[in-house]
Amino acid sequence: MEGPFVIIGGDAAGMSAASKARRDDPDRDVLVFEKGEWVSYGACGLPYYVKGDVETLADLVSVTPEAFVEERGIDLRTHHEVTAIDRERRTVTVEGPDGEFEQEYADLLIATGAHAVVPPFDGMDLDGVFTLHDMNEAAAIRGYLGLDAPSASLPETGYGEAAAEYAEAERPESVAVIGGGYVGIEMAEAFAAHGLDVHLFEMLPHTLQPFGAEAASIVEDHLREQGVALHLDTAVDGMVGDGRVEAIAAGDLTVPVDLALVGVGVAPNTELAQAAGIELGPTGAIATDEYGRTNDEHVFAAGDNAEMTHVVTGDPDHVPLALTANRAGRAIGATVAGDPTPVGEIAGTAAVKAFDLEVARTGVVDEEAARKAGFDPVSVTITAQSRAHYYPGDEEIQITLLGDRESERVLGASMVGREGVAKRIDTVATAMFADMTVHQLSYLDLAYAPPFSPVWDPVLTAGKVLDGKLSP
């Protein structure tokens, strides 16, 4: 019998790998060490828990720890932190409730995820200043809003007692959201739903940088319509307050607020891997091959801490998204169980809800990035209707589509509109994975019915226009 398959981290990649390995090789021991209490939960749903669309944190859990143990036969140990990896002896050192011990492995998966970037702002230690990357932080924010009593788990995070005191003292009326990415946009909506005055700070000229300036401009106009005060091209210096946040300082600007959410991005958790001599790639995440292996044949990495190969450029990339983690983890589980399975490539396909707008992107959207990758990019931006023009409820969709002049390959796209955007982006993503040309994209046989699309779907229209530029 083979030795144990040990997994560090109990979220998307880790539990997908554990479940697949156990299913395909039921005689092999599969152990998962998770330093926290939560496993297999939807972190992407945290802003909607804060908003109130998701009623409880438990609703975000896909599979409970008990189900993993009792139904899937996985040796899952929460509140167990792996503190060291010994590659020569093939052991990990684990700190658990009953003390420290060593666990041997035959194969090891590092699925330690990522953490919220904490910038060197003044005042990050003030009460009322939060990041949002785990379940307890989301619960603490709701506590500060006076919506829930903090759970018993919160005091160990450092937020619980402060949340309770704040909720008893006064309800916040204004909030600063620092960072105009996914979390920033979604949390601006969440806070606005609770009646707070929302100020959004972004150091770049536009929000949603990966989606392109064309899409971002529409989103920004919509945010202003929703009452969000935008401070673009504005670098925050820090938070000001006496024990509790009272204002945001940004150059000569001082904006009074009662709450601050810092959402400036995430960084991969690589310290454990680095200490063990596991190599990092050019993005700063763990370097892996097509099967998720690191520079050690017995050590794999997957999820938000690992690189993947971009389908358009062929280069290593780090795009921490849920499907990427789940898919890579499942593939590694199959490989460890005896069926070598590539983890696949990524296109960075993503969607975000911005109040009433859907925004989506895939592939390479920025022309300068495309040129750096060796392409000669050509782009078009078109506006089309989401439904037949005579059918009630049709809305405008803006699409920016990129192609390569020489090969005429589809390189990427971004879209924004009030309906029909989040799934239309999948058509372009599929075209890139199939290595299709823009002309081929423009001739796809897509579904048509007046309530859902005009005869020429907006994706086809964008393809036709770009094809005309590529082949005049």
PDB file of N, CA, C and O in Angstrom, residues 88-156:
ATOM      1  N   GLU A  88      13.356  15.861   2.702  1.00  0.00           N
ATOM      2  CA  GLU A  88      14.260  14.721   2.698  1.00  0.00           C
ATOM      3  C   GLU A  88      13.649  13.525   3.438  1.00  0.00           C
ATOM      4  O   GLU A  88      13.715  12.388   2.957  1.00  0.00           O
ATOM      5  N   ARG A  89      13.035  13.800   4.568  1.00  0.00           N
ATOM      6  CA  ARG A  89      12.411  12.730   5.355  1.00  0.00           C
ATOM      7  C   ARG A  89      10.956  12.497   4.954  1.00  0.00           C
ATOM      8  O   ARG A  89      10.331  11.546   5.399  1.00  0.00           O
ATOM      9  N   ARG A  90      10.432  13.378   4.129  1.00  0.00           N
ATOM     10  CA  ARG A  90       9.030  13.349   3.707  1.00  0.00           C
ATOM     11  C   ARG A  90       8.098  13.339   4.924  1.00  0.00           C
ATOM     12  O   ARG A  90       7.261  12.451   5.106  1.00  0.00           O
ATOM     13  N   THR A  91       8.256  14.374   5.713  1.00  0.00           N
ATOM     14  CA  THR A  91       7.387  14.559   6.868  1.00  0.00           C
ATOM     15  C   THR A  91       6.960  16.026   6.943  1.00  0.00           C
ATOM     16  O   THR A  91       7.625  16.911   6.392  1.00  0.00           O
ATOM     17  N   VAL A  92       5.870  16.257   7.633  1.00  0.00           N
ATOM     18  CA  VAL A  92       5.452  17.618   7.970  1.00  0.00           C
ATOM     19  C   VAL A  92       5.336  17.704   9.486  1.00  0.00           C
ATOM     20  O   VAL A  92       4.990  16.719  10.156  1.00  0.00           O
ATOM     21  N   THR A  93       5.661  18.866  10.017  1.00  0.00           N
ATOM     22  CA  THR A  93       5.497  19.122  11.447  1.00  0.00           C
ATOM     23  C   THR A  93       4.172  19.838  11.641  1.00  0.00           C
ATOM     24  O   THR A  93       3.883  20.824  10.952  1.00  0.00           O
ATOM     25  N   VAL A  94       3.383  19.333  12.575  1.00  0.00           N
ATOM     26  CA  VAL A  94       2.025  19.840  12.767  1.00  0.00           C
ATOM     27  C   VAL A  94       1.843  20.295  14.207  1.00  0.00           C
ATOM     28  O   VAL A  94       2.222  19.586  15.151  1.00  0.00           O
ATOM     29  N   GLU A  95       1.257  21.481  14.370  1.00  0.00           N
ATOM     30  CA  GLU A  95       0.905  21.997  15.687  1.00  0.00           C
ATOM     31  C   GLU A  95      -0.606  21.891  15.842  1.00  0.00           C
ATOM     32  O   GLU A  95      -1.366  22.528  15.117  1.00  0.00           O
ATOM     33  N   GLY A  96      -1.041  21.043  16.769  1.00  0.00           N
ATOM     34  CA  GLY A  96      -2.468  20.822  16.981  1.00  0.00           C
ATOM     35  C   GLY A  96      -2.882  21.116  18.403  1.00  0.00           C
ATOM     36  O   GLY A  96      -2.058  21.500  19.249  1.00  0.00           O
ATOM     37  N   PRO A  97      -4.157  20.921  18.714  1.00  0.00           N
ATOM     38  CA  PRO A  97      -4.655  21.192  20.073  1.00  0.00           C
ATOM     39  C   PRO A  97      -3.940  20.390  21.152  1.00  0.00           C
ATOM     40  O   PRO A  97      -3.868  20.823  22.302  1.00  0.00           O
ATOM     41  N   ASP A  98      -3.418  19.207  20.792  1.00  0.00           N
ATOM     42  CA  ASP A  98      -2.740  18.362  21.771  1.00  0.00           C
ATOM     43  C   ASP A  98      -1.223  18.447  21.684  1.00  0.00           C
ATOM     44  O   ASP A  98      -0.509  17.592  22.215  1.00  0.00           O
ATOM     45  N   GLY A  99      -0.713  19.455  20.995  1.00  0.00           N
ATOM     46  CA  GLY A  99       0.723  19.636  20.897  1.00  0.00           C
ATOM     47  C   GLY A  99       1.269  19.384  19.510  1.00  0.00           C
ATOM     48  O   GLY A  99       0.524  19.250  18.533  1.00  0.00           O
ATOM     49  N   GLU A 100       2.587  19.315  19.433  1.00  0.00           N
ATOM     50  CA  GLU A 100       3.269  19.188  18.141  1.00  0.00           C
ATOM     51  C   GLU A 100       3.572  17.726  17.835  1.00  0.00           C
ATOM     52  O   GLU A 100       3.887  16.940  18.731  1.00  0.00           O
ATOM     53  N   PHE A 101       3.464  17.369  16.546  1.00  0.00           N
ATOM     54  CA  PHE A 101       3.817  16.016  16.122  1.00  0.00           C
ATOM     55  C   PHE A 101       4.258  16.052  14.669  1.00  0.00           C
ATOM     56  O   PHE A 101       4.086  17.053  13.977  1.00  0.00           O
ATOM     57  N   GLU A 102       4.832  14.936  14.218  1.00  0.00           N
ATOM     58  CA  GLU A 102       5.247  14.803  12.824  1.00  0.00           C
ATOM     59  C   GLU A 102       4.343  13.801  12.114  1.00  0.00           C
ATOM     60  O   GLU A 102       3.900  12.824  12.707  1.00  0.00           O
ATOM     61  N   GLN A 103       4.092  14.081  10.820  1.00  0.00           N
ATOM     62  CA  GLN A 103       3.288  13.193   9.989  1.00  0.00           C
ATOM     63  C   GLN A 103       4.056  12.907   8.706  1.00  0.00           C
ATOM     64  O   GLN A 103       4.485  13.832   8.010  1.00  0.00           O
ATOM     65  N   GLU A 104       4.224  11.641   8.383  1.00  0.00           N
ATOM     66  CA  GLU A 104       4.906  11.281   7.148  1.00  0.00           C
ATOM     67  C   GLU A 104       3.953  11.405   5.967  1.00  0.00           C
ATOM     68  O   GLU A 104       2.723  11.363   6.135  1.00  0.00           O
ATOM     69  N   TYR A 105       4.518  11.525   4.779  1.00  0.00           N
ATOM     70  CA  TYR A 105       3.714  11.558   3.563  1.00  0.00           C
ATOM     71  C   TYR A 105       4.451  10.852   2.441  1.00  0.00           C
ATOM     72  O   TYR A 105       5.688  10.780   2.423  1.00  0.00           O
ATOM     73  N   ALA A 106       3.672  10.309   1.513  1.00  0.00           N
ATOM     74  CA  ALA A 106       4.240   9.812   0.259  1.00  0.00           C
ATOM     75  C   ALA A 106       4.104  10.878  -0.810  1.00  0.00           C
ATOM     76  O   ALA A 106       4.988  11.073  -1.639  1.00  0.00           O
ATOM     77  N   ASP A 107       2.952  11.557  -0.795  1.00  0.00           N
ATOM     78  CA  ASP A 107       2.702  12.712  -1.664  1.00  0.00           C
ATOM     79  C   ASP A 107       2.132  13.815  -0.799  1.00  0.00           C
ATOM     80  O   ASP A 107       1.367  13.567   0.142  1.00  0.00           O
ATOM     81  N   LEU A 108       2.492  15.053  -1.150  1.00  0.00           N
ATOM     82  CA  LEU A 108       2.071  16.210  -0.360  1.00  0.00           C
ATOM     83  C   LEU A 108       1.492  17.260  -1.286  1.00  0.00           C
ATOM     84  O   LEU A 108       2.050  17.549  -2.350  1.00  0.00           O
ATOM     85  N   LEU A 109       0.373  17.841  -0.902  1.00  0.00           N
ATOM     86  CA  LEU A 109      -0.222  18.972  -1.620  1.00  0.00           C
ATOM     87  C   LEU A 109      -0.202  20.197  -0.725  1.00  0.00           C
ATOM     88  O   LEU A 109      -0.747  20.175   0.393  1.00  0.00           O
ATOM     89  N   ILE A 110       0.431  21.252  -1.224  1.00  0.00           N
ATOM     90  CA  ILE A 110       0.418  22.540  -0.517  1.00  0.00           C
ATOM     91  C   ILE A 110      -0.716  23.373  -1.104  1.00  0.00           C
ATOM     92  O   ILE A 110      -0.663  23.805  -2.257  1.00  0.00           O
ATOM     93  N   ALA A 111      -1.754  23.532  -0.319  1.00  0.00           N
ATOM     94  CA  ALA A 111      -2.933  24.294  -0.754  1.00  0.00           C
ATOM     95  C   ALA A 111      -3.252  25.341   0.305  1.00  0.00           C
ATOM     96  O   ALA A 111      -4.341  25.372   0.876  1.00  0.00           O
ATOM     97  N   THR A 112      -2.247  26.176   0.563  1.00  0.00           N
ATOM     98  CA  THR A 112      -2.325  27.138   1.662  1.00  0.00           C
ATOM     99  C   THR A 112      -3.047  28.436   1.293  1.00  0.00           C
ATOM    100  O   THR A 112      -3.202  29.323   2.134  1.00  0.00           O
ATOM    101  N   GLY A 113      -3.465  28.579   0.042  1.00  0.00           N
ATOM    102  CA  GLY A 113      -4.277  29.722  -0.346  1.00  0.00           C
ATOM    103  C   GLY A 113      -3.532  31.037  -0.379  1.00  0.00           C
ATOM    104  O   GLY A 113      -2.319  31.083  -0.607  1.00  0.00           O
ATOM    105  N   ALA A 114      -4.249  32.105  -0.127  1.00  0.00           N
ATOM    106  CA  ALA A 114      -3.693  33.451  -0.164  1.00  0.00           C
ATOM    107  C   ALA A 114      -4.204  34.231   1.038  1.00  0.00           C
ATOM    108  O   ALA A 114      -5.075  33.769   1.781  1.00  0.00           O
ATOM    109  N   HIS A 115      -3.667  35.404   1.214  1.00  0.00           N
ATOM    110  CA  HIS A 115      -4.108  36.271   2.315  1.00  0.00           C
ATOM    111  C   HIS A 115      -4.351  37.675   1.778  1.00  0.00           C
ATOM    112  O   HIS A 115      -3.781  38.061   0.747  1.00  0.00           O
ATOM    113  N   ALA A 116      -5.197  38.398   2.464  1.00  0.00           N
ATOM    114  CA  ALA A 116      -5.452  39.779   2.068  1.00  0.00           C
ATOM    115  C   ALA A 116      -4.194  40.613   2.278  1.00  0.00           C
ATOM    116  O   ALA A 116      -3.530  40.507   3.316  1.00  0.00           O
ATOM    117  N   VAL A 117      -3.856  41.410   1.288  1.00  0.00           N
ATOM    118  CA  VAL A 117      -2.701  42.307   1.409  1.00  0.00           C
ATOM    119  C   VAL A 117      -3.026  43.393   2.435  1.00  0.00           C
ATOM    120  O   VAL A 117      -4.077  44.039   2.365  1.00  0.00           O
ATOM    121  N   VAL A 118      -2.136  43.550   3.389  1.00  0.00           N
ATOM    122  CA  VAL A 118      -2.293  44.602   4.400  1.00  0.00           C
ATOM    123  C   VAL A 118      -1.253  45.682   4.098  1.00  0.00           C
ATOM    124  O   VAL A 118      -0.069  45.516   4.395  1.00  0.00           O
ATOM    125  N   PRO A 119      -1.672  46.767   3.477  1.00  0.00           N
ATOM    126  CA  PRO A 119      -0.711  47.813   3.103  1.00  0.00           C
ATOM    127  C   PRO A 119      -0.172  48.530   4.336  1.00  0.00           C
ATOM    128  O   PRO A 119      -0.792  48.509   5.407  1.00  0.00           O
ATOM    129  N   PRO A 120       0.968  49.193   4.196  1.00  0.00           N
ATOM    130  CA  PRO A 120       1.574  49.886   5.338  1.00  0.00           C
ATOM    131  C   PRO A 120       0.909  51.238   5.622  1.00  0.00           C
ATOM    132  O   PRO A 120       1.578  52.272   5.746  1.00  0.00           O
ATOM    133  N   PHE A 121      -0.411  51.225   5.717  1.00  0.00           N
ATOM    134  CA  PHE A 121      -1.144  52.450   6.030  1.00  0.00           C
ATOM    135  C   PHE A 121      -1.018  52.757   7.521  1.00  0.00           C
ATOM    136  O   PHE A 121      -1.004  51.849   8.362  1.00  0.00           O
ATOM    137  N   ASP A 122      -0.999  54.031   7.844  1.00  0.00           N
ATOM    138  CA  ASP A 122      -1.166  54.433   9.236  1.00  0.00           C
ATOM    139  C   ASP A 122      -2.575  54.050   9.682  1.00  0.00           C
ATOM    140  O   ASP A 122      -3.534  54.143   8.916  1.00  0.00           O
ATOM    141  N   GLY A 123      -2.691  53.611  10.925  1.00  0.00           N
ATOM    142  CA  GLY A 123      -4.020  53.371  11.482  1.00  0.00           C
ATOM    143  C   GLY A 123      -4.656  52.044  11.141  1.00  0.00           C
ATOM    144  O   GLY A 123      -5.841  51.845  11.413  1.00  0.00           O
ATOM    145  N   MET A 124      -3.898  51.095  10.583  1.00  0.00           N
ATOM    146  CA  MET A 124      -4.492  49.799  10.264  1.00  0.00           C
ATOM    147  C   MET A 124      -4.942  49.054  11.517  1.00  0.00           C
ATOM    148  O   MET A 124      -5.784  48.149  11.443  1.00  0.00           O
ATOM    149  N   ASP A 125      -4.416  49.434  12.688  1.00  0.00           N
ATOM    150  CA  ASP A 125      -4.773  48.748  13.933  1.00  0.00           C
ATOM    151  C   ASP A 125      -5.956  49.398  14.645  1.00  0.00           C
ATOM    152  O   ASP A 125      -6.353  48.959  15.725  1.00  0.00           O
ATOM    153  N   LEU A 126      -6.547  50.426  14.055  1.00  0.00           N
ATOM    154  CA  LEU A 126      -7.693  51.078  14.681  1.00  0.00           C
ATOM    155  C   LEU A 126      -8.918  50.180  14.619  1.00  0.00           C
ATOM    156  O   LEU A 126      -9.097  49.404  13.679  1.00  0.00           O
ATOM    157  N   ASP A 127      -9.778  50.290  15.627  1.00  0.00           N
ATOM    158  CA  ASP A 127     -11.058  49.602  15.569  1.00  0.00           C
ATOM    159  C   ASP A 127     -11.858  50.135  14.382  1.00  0.00           C
ATOM    160  O   ASP A 127     -11.833  51.333  14.079  1.00  0.00           O
ATOM    161  N   GLY A 128     -12.566  49.236  13.725  1.00  0.00           N
ATOM    162  CA  GLY A 128     -13.373  49.639  12.586  1.00  0.00           C
ATOM    163  C   GLY A 128     -12.649  49.575  11.265  1.00  0.00           C
ATOM    164  O   GLY A 128     -13.206  49.968  10.242  1.00  0.00           O
ATOM    165  N   VAL A 129     -11.405  49.067  11.259  1.00  0.00           N
ATOM    166  CA  VAL A 129     -10.642  48.887  10.025  1.00  0.00           C
ATOM    167  C   VAL A 129     -10.554  47.383   9.745  1.00  0.00           C
ATOM    168  O   VAL A 129     -10.088  46.619  10.586  1.00  0.00           O
ATOM    169  N   PHE A 130     -11.005  46.980   8.577  1.00  0.00           N
ATOM    170  CA  PHE A 130     -11.105  45.559   8.256  1.00  0.00           C
ATOM    171  C   PHE A 130     -10.492  45.250   6.897  1.00  0.00           C
ATOM    172  O   PHE A 130     -10.449  46.094   6.007  1.00  0.00           O
ATOM    173  N   THR A 131     -10.064  44.012   6.753  1.00  0.00           N
ATOM    174  CA  THR A 131      -9.904  43.381   5.442  1.00  0.00           C
ATOM    175  C   THR A 131     -11.010  42.327   5.354  1.00  0.00           C
ATOM    176  O   THR A 131     -11.728  42.092   6.320  1.00  0.00           O
ATOM    177  N   LEU A 132     -11.142  41.691   4.195  1.00  0.00           N
ATOM    178  CA  LEU A 132     -12.184  40.674   4.053  1.00  0.00           C
ATOM    179  C   LEU A 132     -11.627  39.510   3.246  1.00  0.00           C
ATOM    180  O   LEU A 132     -11.575  39.560   2.022  1.00  0.00           O
ATOM    181  N   HIS A 133     -11.208  38.452   3.978  1.00  0.00           N
ATOM    182  CA  HIS A 133     -10.703  37.280   3.274  1.00  0.00           C
ATOM    183  C   HIS A 133     -11.084  35.973   3.954  1.00  0.00           C
ATOM    184  O   HIS A 133     -10.722  34.913   3.487  1.00  0.00           O
ATOM    185  N   ASP A 134     -11.806  36.065   5.086  1.00  0.00           N
ATOM    186  CA  ASP A 134     -12.259  34.823   5.706  1.00  0.00           C
ATOM    187  C   ASP A 134     -13.596  35.035   6.394  1.00  0.00           C
ATOM    188  O   ASP A 134     -14.118  36.152   6.480  1.00  0.00           O
ATOM    189  N   MET A 135     -14.146  33.950   6.886  1.00  0.00           N
ATOM    190  CA  MET A 135     -15.497  33.957   7.433  1.00  0.00           C
ATOM    191  C   MET A 135     -15.606  34.824   8.685  1.00  0.00           C
ATOM    192  O   MET A 135     -16.573  35.574   8.858  1.00  0.00           O
ATOM    193  N   ASN A 136     -14.615  34.740   9.575  1.00  0.00           N
ATOM    194  CA  ASN A 136     -14.681  35.504  10.811  1.00  0.00           C
ATOM    195  C   ASN A 136     -14.632  37.008  10.554  1.00  0.00           C
ATOM    196  O   ASN A 136     -15.279  37.792  11.255  1.00  0.00           O
ATOM    197  N   GLU A 137     -13.850  37.412   9.558  1.00  0.00           N
ATOM    198  CA  GLU A 137     -13.805  38.843   9.234  1.00  0.00           C
ATOM    199  C   GLU A 137     -15.162  39.333   8.744  1.00  0.00           C
ATOM    200  O   GLU A 137     -15.606  40.435   9.095  1.00  0.00           O
ATOM    201  N   ALA A 138     -15.834  38.520   7.939  1.00  0.00           N
ATOM    202  CA  ALA A 138     -17.163  38.908   7.457  1.00  0.00           C
ATOM    203  C   ALA A 138     -18.142  39.039   8.615  1.00  0.00           C
ATOM    204  O   ALA A 138     -18.943  39.984   8.672  1.00  0.00           O
ATOM    205  N   ALA A 139     -18.086  38.093   9.547  1.00  0.00           N
ATOM    206  CA  ALA A 139     -18.970  38.162  10.713  1.00  0.00           C
ATOM    207  C   ALA A 139     -18.659  39.385  11.566  1.00  0.00           C
ATOM    208  O   ALA A 139     -19.566  40.041  12.100  1.00  0.00           O
ATOM    209  N   ALA A 140     -17.378  39.720  11.685  1.00  0.00           N
ATOM    210  CA  ALA A 140     -16.988  40.880  12.471  1.00  0.00           C
ATOM    211  C   ALA A 140     -17.506  42.178  11.851  1.00  0.00           C
ATOM    212  O   ALA A 140     -17.945  43.084  12.552  1.00  0.00           O
ATOM    213  N   ILE A 141     -17.463  42.261  10.526  1.00  0.00           N
ATOM    214  CA  ILE A 141     -17.979  43.464   9.852  1.00  0.00           C
ATOM    215  C   ILE A 141     -19.471  43.621  10.128  1.00  0.00           C
ATOM    216  O   ILE A 141     -19.951  44.720  10.414  1.00  0.00           O
ATOM    217  N   ARG A 142     -20.207  42.523  10.033  1.00  0.00           N
ATOM    218  CA  ARG A 142     -21.642  42.614  10.353  1.00  0.00           C
ATOM    219  C   ARG A 142     -21.842  43.027  11.812  1.00  0.00           C
ATOM    220  O   ARG A 142     -22.781  43.752  12.141  1.00  0.00           O
ATOM    221  N   GLY A 143     -20.951  42.571  12.697  1.00  0.00           N
ATOM    222  CA  GLY A 143     -21.042  43.003  14.081  1.00  0.00           C
ATOM    223  C   GLY A 143     -20.841  44.504  14.220  1.00  0.00           C
ATOM    224  O   GLY A 143     -21.556  45.175  14.967  1.00  0.00           O
ATOM    225  N   TYR A 144     -19.880  45.043  13.486  1.00  0.00           N
ATOM    226  CA  TYR A 144     -19.646  46.480  13.521  1.00  0.00           C
ATOM    227  C   TYR A 144     -20.825  47.259  12.959  1.00  0.00           C
ATOM    228  O   TYR A 144     -21.082  48.400  13.352  1.00  0.00           O
ATOM    229  N   LEU A 145     -21.515  46.655  12.019  1.00  0.00           N
ATOM    230  CA  LEU A 145     -22.694  47.316  11.458  1.00  0.00           C
ATOM    231  C   LEU A 145     -23.897  47.221  12.374  1.00  0.00           C
ATOM    232  O   LEU A 145     -24.956  47.785  12.080  1.00  0.00           O
ATOM    233  N   GLY A 146     -23.755  46.486  13.494  1.00  0.00           N
ATOM    234  CA  GLY A 146     -24.863  46.332  14.430  1.00  0.00           C
ATOM    235  C   GLY A 146     -25.910  45.354  13.955  1.00  0.00           C
ATOM    236  O   GLY A 146     -27.048  45.387  14.422  1.00  0.00           O
ATOM    237  N   LEU A 147     -25.525  44.444  13.056  1.00  0.00           N
ATOM    238  CA  LEU A 147     -26.500  43.528  12.456  1.00  0.00           C
ATOM    239  C   LEU A 147     -26.559  42.185  13.166  1.00  0.00           C
ATOM    240  O   LEU A 147     -27.594  41.545  13.208  1.00  0.00           O
ATOM    241  N   ASP A 148     -25.429  41.705  13.704  1.00  0.00           N
ATOM    242  CA  ASP A 148     -25.369  40.402  14.354  1.00  0.00           C
ATOM    243  C   ASP A 148     -24.541  40.503  15.619  1.00  0.00           C
ATOM    244  O   ASP A 148     -23.615  41.305  15.705  1.00  0.00           O
ATOM    245  N   ALA A 149     -24.859  39.663  16.573  1.00  0.00           N
ATOM    246  CA  ALA A 149     -23.952  39.492  17.700  1.00  0.00           C
ATOM    247  C   ALA A 149     -22.750  38.696  17.214  1.00  0.00           C
ATOM    248  O   ALA A 149     -22.914  37.731  16.473  1.00  0.00           O
ATOM    249  N   PRO A 150     -21.542  39.090  17.584  1.00  0.00           N
ATOM    250  CA  PRO A 150     -20.368  38.343  17.141  1.00  0.00           C
ATOM    251  C   PRO A 150     -20.437  36.887  17.592  1.00  0.00           C
ATOM    252  O   PRO A 150     -20.915  36.582  18.678  1.00  0.00           O
ATOM    253  N   SER A 151     -19.966  35.978  16.758  1.00  0.00           N
ATOM    254  CA  SER A 151     -19.971  34.566  17.107  1.00  0.00           C
ATOM    255  C   SER A 151     -18.887  34.290  18.137  1.00  0.00           C
ATOM    256  O   SER A 151     -17.991  35.097  18.368  1.00  0.00           O
ATOM    257  N   ALA A 152     -18.976  33.125  18.766  1.00  0.00           N
ATOM    258  CA  ALA A 152     -18.028  32.770  19.806  1.00  0.00           C
ATOM    259  C   ALA A 152     -16.605  32.682  19.283  1.00  0.00           C
ATOM    260  O   ALA A 152     -15.646  32.756  20.055  1.00  0.00           O
ATOM    261  N   SER A 153     -16.461  32.495  17.972  1.00  0.00           N
ATOM    262  CA  SER A 153     -15.119  32.335  17.398  1.00  0.00           C
ATOM    263  C   SER A 153     -14.418  33.661  17.167  1.00  0.00           C
ATOM    264  O   SER A 153     -13.221  33.694  16.912  1.00  0.00           O
ATOM    265  N   LEU A 154     -15.141  34.753  17.263  1.00  0.00           N
ATOM    266  CA  LEU A 154     -14.548  36.026  16.873  1.00  0.00           C
ATOM    267  C   LEU A 154     -13.479  36.572  17.814  1.00  0.00           C
ATOM    268  O   LEU A 154     -12.539  37.201  17.349  1.00  0.00           O
ATOM    269  N   PRO A 155     -13.565  36.385  19.133  1.00  0.00           N
ATOM    270  CA  PRO A 155     -12.541  36.999  19.975  1.00  0.00           C
ATOM    271  C   PRO A 155     -11.112  36.632  19.604  1.00  0.00           C
ATOM    272  O   PRO A 155     -10.215  37.467  19.698  1.00  0.00           O
ATOM    273  N   GLU A 156     -10.877  35.408  19.120  1.00  0.00           N
ATOM    274  CA  GLU A 156      -9.517  35.019  18.767  1.00  0.00           C
ATOM    275  C   GLU A 156      -9.006  35.774  17.544  1.00  0.00           C
ATOM    276  O   GLU A 156      -7.813  35.838  17.294  1.00  0.00           O
TER     277      GLU A 156
END
